[in-house]
Amino acid sequence: MTNLKLVLFDEKYKPQKANNSDACYDLKIRIDHPSKKFLLQPNGKKVFGTGIKVAIPDGKCMKIYSRSSLGIKRHCKLMNDVAIIDAGYRDEIKLAIWNFGTYTEEFFDGERVAQFEITDIENVTFEEVADDDNFKLGNRGGGIGSSGK
């Protein structure tokens, strides 16, 4: 189990799992406007704070994903698809959201829009080799669609 040190702007922004068996913790957005809402126009983009700062342990990172309902029901998504937060980052976690739909979407303070997991990172070494028949074992090449599907 990872101990994640957390700074909360308010208790309502505390990450939670909806169920103990869930893989990820939900992230909420923070909206400072007095109305506590934001209208995201079609093709609009907005960076929202989450109301939290975290101290990710060395050797780990935070991976942030859109909640499925954000894309399916609201035609919005994280602009970078998967956000990676490194252990050295100590400012507020932020989410860049893009409305790729045709309707204006209303977002509210404290609304769950993303989810995260803490994962181990692995350092790798690189060994330069020749691009020959030995390297091509497995007969996979060609790039996109190379599996035949």
Short mmCIF file of N, CA and C in Angstrom, two decimals:
data_model
loop_
_atom_site.label_atom_id
_atom_site.label_comp_id
_atom_site.label_asym_id
_atom_site.label_seq_id
_atom_site.Cartn_x
_atom_site.Cartn_y
_atom_site.Cartn_z
N MET A 1 0.85 -1.18 0.00
CA MET A 1 0.00 0.00 0.00
C MET A 1 0.89 1.24 0.00
N THR A 2 0.50 2.21 -0.79
CA THR A 2 1.25 3.46 -0.91
C THR A 2 0.66 4.50 0.04
N ASN A 3 1.52 5.19 0.78
CA ASN A 3 1.09 6.30 1.62
C ASN A 3 1.23 7.58 0.80
N LEU A 4 0.12 8.22 0.50
CA LEU A 4 0.11 9.42 -0.33
C LEU A 4 -0.20 10.63 0.55
N LYS A 5 0.79 11.51 0.69
CA LYS A 5 0.58 12.74 1.46
C LYS A 5 -0.24 13.69 0.60
N LEU A 6 -1.23 14.31 1.24
CA LEU A 6 -2.24 15.06 0.51
C LEU A 6 -2.50 16.41 1.17
N VAL A 7 -2.54 17.48 0.38
CA VAL A 7 -2.98 18.80 0.83
C VAL A 7 -4.35 19.03 0.22
N LEU A 8 -5.35 19.28 1.07
CA LEU A 8 -6.72 19.51 0.60
C LEU A 8 -7.07 20.98 0.70
N PHE A 9 -7.61 21.55 -0.36
CA PHE A 9 -8.11 22.93 -0.31
C PHE A 9 -9.41 22.96 0.49
N ASP A 10 -10.16 21.86 0.45
CA ASP A 10 -11.41 21.70 1.18
C ASP A 10 -11.69 20.20 1.22
N GLU A 11 -12.33 19.74 2.26
CA GLU A 11 -12.62 18.30 2.44
C GLU A 11 -13.42 17.72 1.26
N LYS A 12 -14.24 18.55 0.61
CA LYS A 12 -15.08 18.05 -0.50
C LYS A 12 -14.27 17.59 -1.70
N TYR A 13 -12.99 17.99 -1.79
CA TYR A 13 -12.16 17.59 -2.92
C TYR A 13 -11.35 16.31 -2.66
N LYS A 14 -11.51 15.74 -1.49
CA LYS A 14 -10.73 14.54 -1.14
C LYS A 14 -11.05 13.41 -2.11
N PRO A 15 -10.00 12.83 -2.74
CA PRO A 15 -10.23 11.71 -3.66
C PRO A 15 -10.85 10.52 -2.94
N GLN A 16 -11.75 9.84 -3.61
CA GLN A 16 -12.42 8.67 -3.03
C GLN A 16 -12.66 7.63 -4.11
N LYS A 17 -12.80 6.40 -3.66
CA LYS A 17 -13.27 5.33 -4.53
C LYS A 17 -14.77 5.19 -4.29
N ALA A 18 -15.52 4.96 -5.35
CA ALA A 18 -16.95 4.72 -5.20
C ALA A 18 -17.19 3.37 -4.53
N ASN A 19 -16.30 2.39 -4.83
CA ASN A 19 -16.39 1.05 -4.25
C ASN A 19 -14.98 0.60 -3.87
N ASN A 20 -14.86 -0.18 -2.82
CA ASN A 20 -13.54 -0.66 -2.39
C ASN A 20 -12.81 -1.44 -3.48
N SER A 21 -13.54 -2.10 -4.34
CA SER A 21 -12.92 -2.92 -5.39
C SER A 21 -12.50 -2.11 -6.61
N ASP A 22 -12.83 -0.81 -6.66
CA ASP A 22 -12.46 0.04 -7.80
C ASP A 22 -10.96 0.16 -7.92
N ALA A 23 -10.48 0.27 -9.14
CA ALA A 23 -9.04 0.39 -9.40
C ALA A 23 -8.53 1.80 -9.14
N CYS A 24 -9.38 2.81 -9.34
CA CYS A 24 -8.94 4.19 -9.28
C CYS A 24 -9.74 5.02 -8.27
N TYR A 25 -9.14 6.15 -7.91
CA TYR A 25 -9.76 7.13 -7.02
C TYR A 25 -10.30 8.27 -7.89
N ASP A 26 -11.50 8.74 -7.57
CA ASP A 26 -12.10 9.84 -8.33
C ASP A 26 -11.45 11.17 -7.99
N LEU A 27 -11.28 12.01 -9.01
CA LEU A 27 -10.82 13.39 -8.86
C LEU A 27 -11.98 14.32 -9.18
N LYS A 28 -12.07 15.40 -8.42
CA LYS A 28 -13.14 16.38 -8.61
C LYS A 28 -12.53 17.69 -9.11
N ILE A 29 -13.37 18.51 -9.71
CA ILE A 29 -12.88 19.80 -10.17
C ILE A 29 -13.23 20.89 -9.17
N ARG A 30 -12.37 21.91 -9.15
CA ARG A 30 -12.55 23.06 -8.27
C ARG A 30 -12.87 24.26 -9.14
N ILE A 31 -14.00 24.90 -8.84
CA ILE A 31 -14.42 26.10 -9.57
C ILE A 31 -14.55 27.24 -8.56
N ASP A 32 -13.75 28.28 -8.74
CA ASP A 32 -13.72 29.41 -7.80
C ASP A 32 -14.83 30.43 -8.03
N HIS A 33 -15.44 30.41 -9.18
CA HIS A 33 -16.48 31.40 -9.50
C HIS A 33 -17.61 31.33 -8.48
N PRO A 34 -18.19 32.48 -8.10
CA PRO A 34 -19.28 32.47 -7.10
C PRO A 34 -20.45 31.56 -7.45
N SER A 35 -20.72 31.37 -8.75
CA SER A 35 -21.83 30.49 -9.15
C SER A 35 -21.48 29.02 -8.94
N LYS A 36 -20.18 28.73 -8.77
CA LYS A 36 -19.68 27.36 -8.59
C LYS A 36 -19.97 26.47 -9.80
N LYS A 37 -20.05 27.11 -10.98
CA LYS A 37 -20.24 26.34 -12.20
C LYS A 37 -19.47 27.00 -13.34
N PHE A 38 -19.24 26.21 -14.40
CA PHE A 38 -18.54 26.71 -15.58
C PHE A 38 -19.20 26.10 -16.81
N LEU A 39 -19.48 26.94 -17.81
CA LEU A 39 -20.06 26.47 -19.07
C LEU A 39 -18.94 26.28 -20.08
N LEU A 40 -18.77 25.04 -20.54
CA LEU A 40 -17.74 24.71 -21.51
C LEU A 40 -18.40 24.58 -22.89
N GLN A 41 -18.08 25.53 -23.75
CA GLN A 41 -18.68 25.60 -25.08
C GLN A 41 -18.16 24.46 -25.97
N PRO A 42 -18.91 24.13 -27.05
CA PRO A 42 -18.41 23.14 -28.00
C PRO A 42 -17.03 23.53 -28.53
N ASN A 43 -16.16 22.56 -28.58
CA ASN A 43 -14.76 22.72 -28.95
C ASN A 43 -13.98 23.61 -27.98
N GLY A 44 -14.58 23.90 -26.84
CA GLY A 44 -13.91 24.70 -25.82
C GLY A 44 -12.98 23.87 -24.97
N LYS A 45 -12.00 24.55 -24.39
CA LYS A 45 -11.01 23.90 -23.54
C LYS A 45 -10.90 24.69 -22.25
N LYS A 46 -10.70 23.99 -21.14
CA LYS A 46 -10.59 24.66 -19.84
C LYS A 46 -9.68 23.83 -18.93
N VAL A 47 -8.81 24.51 -18.22
CA VAL A 47 -7.99 23.85 -17.21
C VAL A 47 -8.65 24.10 -15.86
N PHE A 48 -9.01 23.02 -15.18
CA PHE A 48 -9.63 23.08 -13.87
C PHE A 48 -8.64 22.62 -12.81
N GLY A 49 -8.65 23.26 -11.65
CA GLY A 49 -7.94 22.74 -10.50
C GLY A 49 -8.74 21.61 -9.90
N THR A 50 -8.09 20.80 -9.06
CA THR A 50 -8.77 19.68 -8.41
C THR A 50 -8.92 19.88 -6.90
N GLY A 51 -8.32 20.94 -6.39
CA GLY A 51 -8.41 21.19 -4.95
C GLY A 51 -7.49 20.32 -4.13
N ILE A 52 -6.52 19.66 -4.77
CA ILE A 52 -5.56 18.84 -4.02
C ILE A 52 -4.15 19.04 -4.54
N LYS A 53 -3.22 18.84 -3.64
CA LYS A 53 -1.80 18.70 -3.96
C LYS A 53 -1.38 17.37 -3.36
N VAL A 54 -0.48 16.65 -4.00
CA VAL A 54 -0.04 15.36 -3.49
C VAL A 54 1.49 15.28 -3.51
N ALA A 55 2.02 14.48 -2.63
CA ALA A 55 3.44 14.17 -2.61
C ALA A 55 3.57 12.70 -3.02
N ILE A 56 3.84 12.49 -4.29
CA ILE A 56 3.95 11.14 -4.82
C ILE A 56 5.33 10.60 -4.44
N PRO A 57 5.40 9.41 -3.87
CA PRO A 57 6.70 8.85 -3.45
C PRO A 57 7.62 8.62 -4.65
N ASP A 58 8.92 8.73 -4.41
CA ASP A 58 9.90 8.41 -5.45
C ASP A 58 9.66 6.98 -5.94
N GLY A 59 9.87 6.78 -7.22
CA GLY A 59 9.67 5.46 -7.81
C GLY A 59 8.25 5.19 -8.24
N LYS A 60 7.36 6.20 -8.08
CA LYS A 60 5.95 6.04 -8.46
C LYS A 60 5.51 7.25 -9.27
N CYS A 61 4.37 7.13 -9.94
CA CYS A 61 3.76 8.26 -10.63
C CYS A 61 2.25 8.14 -10.49
N MET A 62 1.57 9.25 -10.77
CA MET A 62 0.11 9.28 -10.79
C MET A 62 -0.31 9.29 -12.25
N LYS A 63 -1.23 8.39 -12.61
CA LYS A 63 -1.81 8.36 -13.95
C LYS A 63 -3.27 8.77 -13.82
N ILE A 64 -3.66 9.80 -14.57
CA ILE A 64 -5.02 10.34 -14.49
C ILE A 64 -5.74 10.05 -15.81
N TYR A 65 -6.96 9.52 -15.68
CA TYR A 65 -7.80 9.17 -16.82
C TYR A 65 -9.15 9.87 -16.70
N SER A 66 -9.81 10.08 -17.84
CA SER A 66 -11.20 10.57 -17.82
C SER A 66 -12.09 9.48 -17.22
N ARG A 67 -13.10 9.89 -16.48
CA ARG A 67 -14.15 8.93 -16.12
C ARG A 67 -14.94 8.63 -17.39
N SER A 68 -15.41 7.41 -17.53
CA SER A 68 -16.08 7.02 -18.78
C SER A 68 -17.31 7.88 -19.06
N SER A 69 -18.02 8.30 -18.02
CA SER A 69 -19.21 9.12 -18.22
C SER A 69 -18.88 10.48 -18.84
N LEU A 70 -17.67 10.98 -18.62
CA LEU A 70 -17.29 12.27 -19.19
C LEU A 70 -17.31 12.21 -20.72
N GLY A 71 -16.81 11.14 -21.28
CA GLY A 71 -16.79 11.00 -22.73
C GLY A 71 -18.10 10.51 -23.30
N ILE A 72 -18.67 9.51 -22.68
CA ILE A 72 -19.87 8.87 -23.23
C ILE A 72 -21.10 9.75 -23.11
N LYS A 73 -21.32 10.32 -21.93
CA LYS A 73 -22.53 11.10 -21.69
C LYS A 73 -22.38 12.58 -22.04
N ARG A 74 -21.14 13.10 -21.96
CA ARG A 74 -20.98 14.55 -22.08
C ARG A 74 -20.08 14.99 -23.24
N HIS A 75 -19.52 14.05 -23.96
CA HIS A 75 -18.67 14.37 -25.11
C HIS A 75 -17.52 15.30 -24.74
N CYS A 76 -16.91 15.02 -23.58
CA CYS A 76 -15.73 15.75 -23.12
C CYS A 76 -14.68 14.74 -22.73
N LYS A 77 -13.42 15.18 -22.69
CA LYS A 77 -12.33 14.29 -22.32
C LYS A 77 -11.15 15.10 -21.83
N LEU A 78 -10.21 14.42 -21.17
CA LEU A 78 -8.95 15.06 -20.84
C LEU A 78 -8.21 15.34 -22.14
N MET A 79 -7.66 16.52 -22.27
CA MET A 79 -7.01 16.90 -23.52
C MET A 79 -5.80 16.03 -23.83
N ASN A 80 -5.09 15.60 -22.80
CA ASN A 80 -3.89 14.78 -23.04
C ASN A 80 -4.18 13.30 -22.85
N ASP A 81 -5.44 12.91 -22.89
CA ASP A 81 -5.89 11.52 -22.76
C ASP A 81 -5.51 10.89 -21.43
N VAL A 82 -4.22 10.73 -21.17
CA VAL A 82 -3.76 10.24 -19.87
C VAL A 82 -2.74 11.25 -19.35
N ALA A 83 -3.01 11.80 -18.20
CA ALA A 83 -2.06 12.74 -17.60
C ALA A 83 -1.12 11.96 -16.68
N ILE A 84 0.15 12.28 -16.77
CA ILE A 84 1.16 11.65 -15.91
C ILE A 84 1.71 12.71 -14.98
N ILE A 85 1.62 12.46 -13.68
CA ILE A 85 2.15 13.36 -12.67
C ILE A 85 3.36 12.67 -12.03
N ASP A 86 4.52 13.30 -12.16
CA ASP A 86 5.75 12.74 -11.63
C ASP A 86 5.90 13.03 -10.14
N ALA A 87 6.77 12.27 -9.49
CA ALA A 87 6.99 12.38 -8.05
C ALA A 87 7.47 13.77 -7.63
N GLY A 88 8.16 14.49 -8.48
CA GLY A 88 8.69 15.79 -8.11
C GLY A 88 7.69 16.93 -8.15
N TYR A 89 6.52 16.72 -8.71
CA TYR A 89 5.51 17.79 -8.83
C TYR A 89 4.79 17.98 -7.51
N ARG A 90 4.71 19.23 -7.03
CA ARG A 90 4.09 19.49 -5.73
C ARG A 90 3.03 20.58 -5.75
N ASP A 91 2.58 20.99 -6.93
CA ASP A 91 1.55 22.03 -7.01
C ASP A 91 0.18 21.35 -7.14
N GLU A 92 -0.87 22.16 -7.27
CA GLU A 92 -2.22 21.62 -7.41
C GLU A 92 -2.31 20.75 -8.66
N ILE A 93 -2.94 19.60 -8.53
CA ILE A 93 -3.21 18.74 -9.68
C ILE A 93 -4.27 19.45 -10.52
N LYS A 94 -4.03 19.54 -11.82
CA LYS A 94 -4.97 20.22 -12.71
C LYS A 94 -5.38 19.29 -13.84
N LEU A 95 -6.57 19.55 -14.35
CA LEU A 95 -7.16 18.74 -15.41
C LEU A 95 -7.53 19.64 -16.58
N ALA A 96 -7.00 19.37 -17.76
CA ALA A 96 -7.35 20.11 -18.97
C ALA A 96 -8.46 19.33 -19.68
N ILE A 97 -9.63 19.92 -19.78
CA ILE A 97 -10.80 19.24 -20.35
C ILE A 97 -11.20 19.91 -21.65
N TRP A 98 -11.52 19.08 -22.64
CA TRP A 98 -11.94 19.54 -23.97
C TRP A 98 -13.34 19.03 -24.25
N ASN A 99 -14.21 19.93 -24.69
CA ASN A 99 -15.56 19.57 -25.12
C ASN A 99 -15.51 19.32 -26.62
N PHE A 100 -15.49 18.05 -27.02
CA PHE A 100 -15.44 17.70 -28.44
C PHE A 100 -16.85 17.52 -29.02
N GLY A 101 -17.87 17.79 -28.23
CA GLY A 101 -19.25 17.62 -28.67
C GLY A 101 -19.83 18.87 -29.32
N THR A 102 -21.13 18.84 -29.54
CA THR A 102 -21.82 19.96 -30.20
C THR A 102 -22.70 20.76 -29.25
N TYR A 103 -22.73 20.39 -27.97
CA TYR A 103 -23.55 21.10 -26.98
C TYR A 103 -22.65 21.70 -25.90
N THR A 104 -23.10 22.80 -25.33
CA THR A 104 -22.42 23.40 -24.19
C THR A 104 -22.62 22.48 -22.98
N GLU A 105 -21.54 22.22 -22.25
CA GLU A 105 -21.61 21.36 -21.07
C GLU A 105 -21.39 22.20 -19.80
N GLU A 106 -22.19 21.92 -18.79
CA GLU A 106 -22.12 22.65 -17.53
C GLU A 106 -21.36 21.81 -16.51
N PHE A 107 -20.32 22.38 -15.94
CA PHE A 107 -19.52 21.72 -14.92
C PHE A 107 -19.72 22.42 -13.59
N PHE A 108 -19.73 21.63 -12.52
CA PHE A 108 -19.98 22.16 -11.18
C PHE A 108 -18.81 21.89 -10.24
N ASP A 109 -18.63 22.79 -9.32
CA ASP A 109 -17.60 22.64 -8.30
C ASP A 109 -17.80 21.33 -7.54
N GLY A 110 -16.74 20.55 -7.38
CA GLY A 110 -16.81 19.29 -6.65
C GLY A 110 -17.28 18.11 -7.48
N GLU A 111 -17.51 18.32 -8.76
CA GLU A 111 -17.99 17.25 -9.64
C GLU A 111 -16.84 16.29 -9.98
N ARG A 112 -17.13 14.99 -9.97
CA ARG A 112 -16.14 13.96 -10.34
C ARG A 112 -16.05 13.89 -11.86
N VAL A 113 -14.85 14.11 -12.40
CA VAL A 113 -14.68 14.06 -13.84
C VAL A 113 -13.53 13.16 -14.28
N ALA A 114 -12.63 12.84 -13.36
CA ALA A 114 -11.46 12.05 -13.71
C ALA A 114 -11.19 11.04 -12.60
N GLN A 115 -10.23 10.17 -12.85
CA GLN A 115 -9.83 9.17 -11.86
C GLN A 115 -8.33 8.93 -11.98
N PHE A 116 -7.73 8.51 -10.87
CA PHE A 116 -6.28 8.29 -10.92
C PHE A 116 -5.88 7.01 -10.21
N GLU A 117 -4.69 6.56 -10.59
CA GLU A 117 -4.04 5.45 -9.90
C GLU A 117 -2.59 5.85 -9.67
N ILE A 118 -2.00 5.27 -8.65
CA ILE A 118 -0.57 5.45 -8.37
C ILE A 118 0.11 4.15 -8.81
N THR A 119 1.10 4.27 -9.69
CA THR A 119 1.77 3.09 -10.22
C THR A 119 3.28 3.20 -10.07
N ASP A 120 3.91 2.06 -10.05
CA ASP A 120 5.38 2.01 -10.00
C ASP A 120 5.93 2.42 -11.35
N ILE A 121 7.08 3.05 -11.32
CA ILE A 121 7.79 3.33 -12.56
C ILE A 121 9.04 2.46 -12.59
N GLU A 122 9.46 2.15 -13.76
CA GLU A 122 10.64 1.30 -13.92
C GLU A 122 11.63 2.01 -14.82
N ASN A 123 12.85 2.15 -14.35
CA ASN A 123 13.90 2.69 -15.20
C ASN A 123 14.39 1.58 -16.12
N VAL A 124 14.68 1.95 -17.34
CA VAL A 124 15.13 0.98 -18.33
C VAL A 124 16.51 1.37 -18.83
N THR A 125 17.21 0.38 -19.35
CA THR A 125 18.47 0.64 -20.05
C THR A 125 18.21 0.35 -21.52
N PHE A 126 18.96 0.99 -22.37
CA PHE A 126 18.77 0.81 -23.80
C PHE A 126 20.01 0.14 -24.38
N GLU A 127 19.77 -0.85 -25.23
CA GLU A 127 20.85 -1.55 -25.92
C GLU A 127 20.63 -1.37 -27.41
N GLU A 128 21.52 -0.67 -28.07
CA GLU A 128 21.37 -0.46 -29.50
C GLU A 128 21.78 -1.72 -30.25
N VAL A 129 20.89 -2.14 -31.17
CA VAL A 129 21.14 -3.34 -31.97
C VAL A 129 20.88 -3.02 -33.44
N ALA A 130 21.26 -3.94 -34.31
CA ALA A 130 21.06 -3.76 -35.75
C ALA A 130 19.61 -4.10 -36.12
N ASP A 131 19.10 -3.41 -37.11
CA ASP A 131 17.76 -3.68 -37.64
C ASP A 131 17.89 -4.76 -38.71
N ASP A 132 17.96 -6.01 -38.24
CA ASP A 132 18.15 -7.14 -39.16
C ASP A 132 17.10 -8.20 -38.88
N ASP A 133 17.28 -9.39 -39.48
CA ASP A 133 16.30 -10.47 -39.31
C ASP A 133 16.17 -10.91 -37.87
N ASN A 134 17.24 -10.87 -37.09
CA ASN A 134 17.15 -11.24 -35.67
C ASN A 134 16.26 -10.29 -34.90
N PHE A 135 16.31 -9.01 -35.24
CA PHE A 135 15.48 -8.02 -34.55
C PHE A 135 14.01 -8.18 -34.92
N LYS A 136 13.76 -8.58 -36.13
CA LYS A 136 12.39 -8.66 -36.64
C LYS A 136 11.69 -9.96 -36.28
N LEU A 137 12.24 -10.78 -35.40
CA LEU A 137 11.59 -12.03 -35.00
C LEU A 137 10.19 -11.70 -34.48
N GLY A 138 9.24 -12.51 -34.83
CA GLY A 138 7.86 -12.27 -34.46
C GLY A 138 7.03 -11.80 -35.64
N ASN A 139 7.71 -11.38 -36.73
CA ASN A 139 7.05 -11.04 -37.98
C ASN A 139 5.97 -9.97 -37.82
N ARG A 140 6.21 -9.00 -36.99
CA ARG A 140 5.24 -7.90 -36.83
C ARG A 140 5.92 -6.62 -37.27
N GLY A 141 5.36 -5.97 -38.19
CA GLY A 141 5.85 -4.70 -38.67
C GLY A 141 4.73 -3.98 -39.38
N GLY A 142 5.03 -2.80 -39.83
CA GLY A 142 4.03 -2.07 -40.60
C GLY A 142 3.28 -1.01 -39.82
N GLY A 143 3.29 -1.08 -38.50
CA GLY A 143 2.68 -0.02 -37.71
C GLY A 143 1.19 -0.20 -37.51
N ILE A 144 0.44 0.86 -37.69
CA ILE A 144 -1.00 0.89 -37.38
C ILE A 144 -1.72 -0.19 -38.16
N GLY A 145 -2.48 -1.03 -37.43
CA GLY A 145 -3.22 -2.11 -38.06
C GLY A 145 -2.38 -3.32 -38.41
N SER A 146 -1.17 -3.41 -37.89
CA SER A 146 -0.27 -4.50 -38.29
C SER A 146 -0.72 -5.86 -37.77
N SER A 147 -1.65 -5.90 -36.82
CA SER A 147 -2.13 -7.17 -36.32
C SER A 147 -3.22 -7.75 -37.23
N GLY A 148 -3.61 -7.00 -38.24
CA GLY A 148 -4.61 -7.49 -39.19
C GLY A 148 -6.03 -7.10 -38.82
N LYS A 149 -6.20 -6.31 -37.79
CA LYS A 149 -7.57 -5.91 -37.40
C LYS A 149 -7.81 -4.45 -37.64
#
